[in-house]
XYZ file of C-alpha atoms in Angstrom:
351
model
C 14.764 16.074 -17.695
C 11.248 16.708 -18.103
C 10.882 13.264 -19.773
C 12.843 11.844 -17.084
C 10.674 13.229 -14.504
C 7.647 11.770 -16.200
C 9.236 8.331 -16.091
C 9.607 8.544 -12.331
C 6.200 9.569 -11.477
C 4.904 7.034 -14.021
C 6.970 4.268 -12.554
C 5.952 4.881 -9.021
C 1.960 5.502 -9.593
C 1.419 2.649 -11.965
C 1.499 -0.148 -9.347
C -0.856 1.851 -7.271
C -3.615 2.277 -9.684
C -4.030 -1.269 -11.227
C -6.972 -2.743 -12.846
C -7.917 -4.901 -9.714
C -7.672 -1.921 -7.858
C -10.785 0.383 -7.025
C -11.685 3.748 -9.039
C -8.800 5.565 -10.266
C -6.315 8.112 -9.791
C -5.445 11.454 -11.288
C -2.150 13.179 -10.858
C -0.442 16.059 -12.216
C 3.525 16.934 -12.013
C 4.588 20.845 -12.064
C 8.167 21.231 -13.087
C 9.624 24.559 -13.672
C 6.197 25.725 -15.447
C 5.987 22.501 -17.278
C 2.880 20.332 -16.446
C 2.260 16.866 -16.952
C -0.814 14.882 -16.259
C -1.195 11.060 -15.609
C -4.537 9.376 -15.255
C -5.331 5.584 -14.335
C -8.520 3.913 -14.082
C -12.268 4.687 -13.632
C -14.087 7.630 -12.078
C -17.133 4.710 -12.016
C -16.284 1.471 -11.912
C -19.992 0.546 -12.925
C -20.280 2.832 -16.000
C -16.292 2.647 -16.652
C -16.366 6.287 -16.938
C -12.077 7.075 -17.200
C -10.576 9.053 -14.937
C -9.338 12.390 -16.698
C -7.492 15.724 -15.744
C -10.869 17.280 -15.405
C -12.370 14.762 -13.442
C -13.814 16.385 -10.071
C -12.423 14.434 -6.799
C -13.720 14.878 -3.231
C -10.323 16.903 -1.629
C -10.958 16.027 1.910
C -8.671 18.267 3.978
C -6.546 19.394 0.999
C -9.136 22.341 1.338
C -7.372 23.520 4.410
C -4.668 25.309 2.413
C -7.175 27.338 0.808
C -8.381 28.501 4.495
C -4.896 29.135 5.168
C -4.439 31.264 2.090
C -7.504 33.461 3.375
C -6.170 34.154 6.513
C -2.765 34.925 5.162
C -4.332 37.401 2.455
C -6.379 39.153 5.179
C -3.160 39.610 7.400
C -1.229 41.121 4.302
C -4.526 43.634 3.645
C -4.393 44.556 7.239
C -8.033 42.941 7.446
C -7.066 41.036 10.493
C -4.031 39.708 12.507
C -2.572 36.234 13.531
C -2.688 37.340 16.903
C -6.503 38.112 17.080
C -8.213 36.579 19.716
C -11.370 34.644 18.622
C -14.053 36.527 20.343
C -12.896 39.121 18.341
C -14.990 37.901 15.734
C -17.174 35.142 17.730
C -17.987 36.791 20.886
C -20.449 34.174 21.544
C -17.893 31.987 22.443
C -17.290 32.189 26.335
C -15.228 29.116 27.356
C -12.070 30.329 29.233
C -9.810 28.182 27.146
C -11.261 28.799 23.587
C -10.864 32.559 24.427
C -7.539 32.750 24.442
C -6.915 30.802 21.182
C -5.786 33.086 18.125
C -6.397 32.879 14.552
C -2.584 32.057 13.980
C -3.031 29.205 16.408
C -5.894 27.780 14.488
C -4.280 28.125 11.145
C -1.059 26.514 12.333
C -2.747 23.705 14.492
C -1.335 24.816 17.668
C -3.928 25.877 19.682
C -4.204 22.610 21.414
C -8.020 22.160 20.751
C -9.298 18.504 20.007
C -12.933 17.619 19.863
C -14.377 14.133 19.678
C -14.762 14.971 15.868
C -11.234 14.620 15.545
C -10.101 11.362 16.537
C -11.854 7.768 17.063
C -14.017 6.373 18.747
C -15.895 8.868 15.965
C -19.348 9.972 17.020
C -22.502 8.773 15.401
C -24.328 12.125 15.077
C -23.925 15.406 13.485
C -23.765 18.921 15.478
C -25.704 22.039 14.843
C -23.767 25.506 14.946
C -25.054 26.160 18.451
C -23.665 22.703 19.502
C -20.444 23.291 18.060
C -20.255 26.515 20.039
C -21.365 24.802 23.033
C -18.446 22.109 22.527
C -15.691 24.698 21.918
C -16.915 26.364 25.269
C -16.631 23.000 27.313
C -13.107 22.255 26.126
C -9.959 22.406 27.954
C -6.489 21.660 26.966
C -4.926 18.460 28.459
C -2.478 19.200 31.383
C 0.697 20.517 29.752
C -0.993 21.803 26.513
C -1.711 25.662 26.227
C -2.214 27.531 22.796
C 0.777 28.076 20.596
C 2.887 25.358 22.664
C 2.131 22.028 20.662
C 1.097 20.770 17.254
C -2.186 18.860 17.662
C -4.152 18.577 14.255
C -7.714 19.390 14.204
C -10.642 19.469 11.730
C -12.747 21.270 14.247
C -10.014 24.032 14.271
C -10.578 24.732 10.647
C -14.356 24.491 10.853
C -14.011 27.297 13.560
C -11.562 28.856 11.410
C -14.311 28.943 8.578
C -16.605 30.405 11.257
C -14.225 33.278 11.986
C -13.404 34.028 8.145
C -17.371 34.040 7.381
C -17.780 36.475 10.150
C -14.966 38.600 9.353
C -15.842 39.310 5.585
C -19.569 38.823 6.008
C -19.631 36.073 3.256
C -19.650 32.400 2.844
C -16.290 30.645 2.913
C -17.351 29.080 -1.035
C -17.662 33.181 -1.875
C -14.343 33.722 -0.134
C -12.201 31.018 -1.909
C -13.756 31.944 -5.256
C -13.263 35.703 -4.967
C -9.800 35.355 -3.318
C -8.541 32.213 -4.772
C -10.305 30.393 -7.468
C -10.906 33.285 -9.768
C -7.433 34.870 -9.615
C -5.730 31.866 -10.135
C -8.218 30.547 -12.957
C -9.292 27.628 -11.119
C -12.381 27.332 -12.945
C -13.568 24.220 -12.172
C -13.167 24.123 -8.164
C -15.818 24.979 -5.812
C -17.374 24.223 -1.944
C -20.698 23.084 -2.666
C -23.627 22.854 -0.118
C -24.496 19.437 1.079
C -27.893 18.357 -0.128
C -30.422 16.443 2.173
C -28.794 13.136 0.779
C -25.481 14.367 1.892
C -24.527 14.839 -1.740
C -23.083 17.776 -3.326
C -25.306 20.351 -4.906
C -24.120 20.915 -8.384
C -25.326 21.687 -11.806
C -25.843 18.636 -14.133
C -22.592 19.464 -15.897
C -20.347 19.485 -13.007
C -22.076 16.436 -11.499
C -21.267 14.329 -14.498
C -17.861 14.864 -13.897
C -17.867 13.641 -10.565
C -15.929 10.341 -9.250
C -18.002 7.683 -7.345
C -15.896 7.076 -4.123
C -14.835 3.632 -2.958
C -13.266 1.971 0.201
C -9.779 0.302 -0.180
C -11.518 -2.934 -0.480
C -13.886 -1.462 -3.559
C -17.222 -1.317 -1.876
C -18.605 2.084 -3.485
C -19.633 4.499 -0.413
C -22.325 6.980 -1.177
C -23.177 8.556 -4.151
C -21.337 10.500 -7.029
C -20.670 13.913 -4.950
C -20.701 12.238 -1.397
C -19.905 14.923 1.364
C -19.310 13.988 4.595
C -19.365 16.207 7.783
C -19.788 15.896 11.601
C -21.089 19.522 11.264
C -24.815 20.208 10.204
C -24.314 23.870 8.909
C -23.429 25.682 5.679
C -20.144 25.471 4.422
C -18.947 22.304 6.134
C -18.665 20.019 3.460
C -15.943 18.943 1.085
C -13.974 21.108 -1.763
C -14.257 19.687 -5.229
C -11.332 20.016 -7.904
C -9.468 18.471 -10.488
C -5.849 17.723 -11.257
C -5.982 20.508 -13.926
C -7.173 22.986 -11.442
C -4.964 22.069 -8.924
C -1.912 22.449 -11.031
C -2.790 26.003 -11.368
C -2.662 26.315 -7.647
C 0.592 24.452 -7.416
C 1.892 26.794 -10.263
C 0.750 29.642 -8.095
C 2.268 28.469 -4.925
C 5.770 27.808 -6.539
C 6.187 30.361 -9.352
C 3.216 32.939 -8.244
C 1.306 32.552 -11.449
C -1.282 35.094 -10.145
C -2.307 38.889 -11.111
C -2.674 39.900 -7.421
C 0.595 40.298 -5.660
C -0.746 39.939 -2.344
C -2.282 36.420 -3.209
C 1.542 35.565 -4.504
C 2.787 36.691 -1.269
C 0.141 34.838 0.996
C 0.507 31.651 -1.085
C 4.153 31.929 0.291
C 3.400 32.907 3.640
C 1.205 29.923 4.506
C 4.304 27.585 3.203
C 6.715 28.844 5.917
C 7.329 26.824 8.950
C 5.712 28.264 12.113
C 6.363 25.520 14.409
C 8.718 22.818 14.315
C 7.547 19.559 15.892
C 10.835 17.559 15.975
C 13.796 17.298 13.687
C 11.908 15.903 10.705
C 8.687 17.633 10.835
C 7.313 21.105 10.997
C 3.911 22.936 10.456
C 3.129 25.760 8.546
C -0.257 27.552 7.745
C -2.335 24.165 6.900
C 1.028 23.004 5.233
C 3.232 20.440 6.635
C 6.927 20.511 6.033
C 8.880 17.376 6.113
C 12.968 17.851 6.028
C 14.218 14.961 4.140
C 18.304 14.533 3.082
C 17.086 15.339 -0.360
C 15.094 18.265 0.296
C 12.641 19.994 2.319
C 8.992 18.903 1.142
C 5.954 21.351 1.861
C 2.807 19.192 1.718
C -0.943 18.347 2.512
C -2.315 15.029 2.460
C -6.091 14.497 2.986
C -8.521 11.704 2.919
C -11.866 10.173 3.714
C -13.060 6.598 3.473
C -13.699 6.983 -0.160
C -11.350 9.834 -1.201
C -7.762 10.422 -0.874
C -5.518 13.127 -2.212
C -2.022 14.816 -1.734
C -0.236 18.062 -2.861
C 3.368 18.149 -2.462
C 5.791 20.983 -3.103
C 9.784 21.289 -3.376
C 9.763 25.238 -3.637
C 13.564 25.041 -3.624
C 13.597 23.055 -6.770
C 10.218 24.380 -8.149
C 8.670 21.044 -8.259
C 5.175 20.164 -7.175
C 2.866 17.130 -7.308
C -1.156 16.324 -7.054
C -2.259 12.853 -6.604
C -6.164 12.510 -6.512
C -7.939 9.062 -5.991
C -11.424 7.902 -5.745
C -10.659 5.637 -3.002
C -9.814 5.254 0.723
C -6.156 4.709 2.220
C -4.682 5.535 -1.241
C -0.659 5.302 -0.355
C 0.093 9.044 -0.932
C 3.325 8.623 0.987
C 5.084 7.544 -2.312
C 5.071 11.226 -3.312
C 6.675 12.359 0.115
C 9.108 10.123 0.514
C 10.075 8.208 -2.913
C 8.766 10.700 -5.855
C 9.616 14.179 -4.945
C 13.070 13.199 -3.161
C 13.791 11.371 -6.638
C 12.890 14.604 -8.777
C 14.621 17.034 -6.425
C 17.888 15.451 -7.434
C 17.450 16.193 -10.810
C 16.885 19.922 -10.244
C 19.597 22.383 -8.551
C 18.243 24.248 -5.802
C 17.359 27.649 -6.917
């Protein structure tokens, strides 16, 4: 069966990563404790450095399930509550609307928060922490919207969640990820580096040699290797970097509880539970989205920038998961949600 699964994945991925397309693609399939890796193309087209399972990619919004996991861990350990209002941790928030938002609403995208950094036309400037707080204080929901009553995807909401977690624990978000998730799971190549003055991740030389060059979907190089992007000019707001090898360990922990920490095992399960039903087909968990398909329910998270694309998809009832990382914008990751995972689910009986 594993060979059949590999054939399904390879048949779908190969046409999306041909030599005439920019950059490369790394993928990992997890199926009932078996892991298979698939690598295509180049981490850098100029040097012809090939993509491997240890190549480091910019994850974009694939970082969000990690913040969600820190939140879930905190609730299980009694360190915070999902119904805690944000001023409990950030008393500097004074706006009437933002003060009514809770941690649980932030982590499930149900706060109603939407800032100019969340949608086009995109701002041309970056914002300091003080300016970000001012934007939050000035925010008011649209008519008919209220905290907890709708799902509105907000990157700014997760930047705010980062500030809440850092204040709650008195540590940078990168440290929280390392101590609470990366270390216990064994993710030795994952990090949230700070941005240097050239918007490049601050990494040691060995790590930088493993990082991809990012490309547009048309093949134009965007930024140097290690490029990080953010509308927010304060620490911790850049992207996470990881490999398919590390993320396969994360998927294993999500599906089979591969972690020595029982609280972490429970937290990973907690983040996947649907907290808000958007419509008949879609729902929202803690960072994760749920997609109810005829073949199975998929729990997933896509992410991307103009020079990076990523996807993690899980079918918990079948113990199947997939990771896709591409160093180009607009990679068609929907093939995993609507083709690969449903096809794989048909091969495995629900547990």
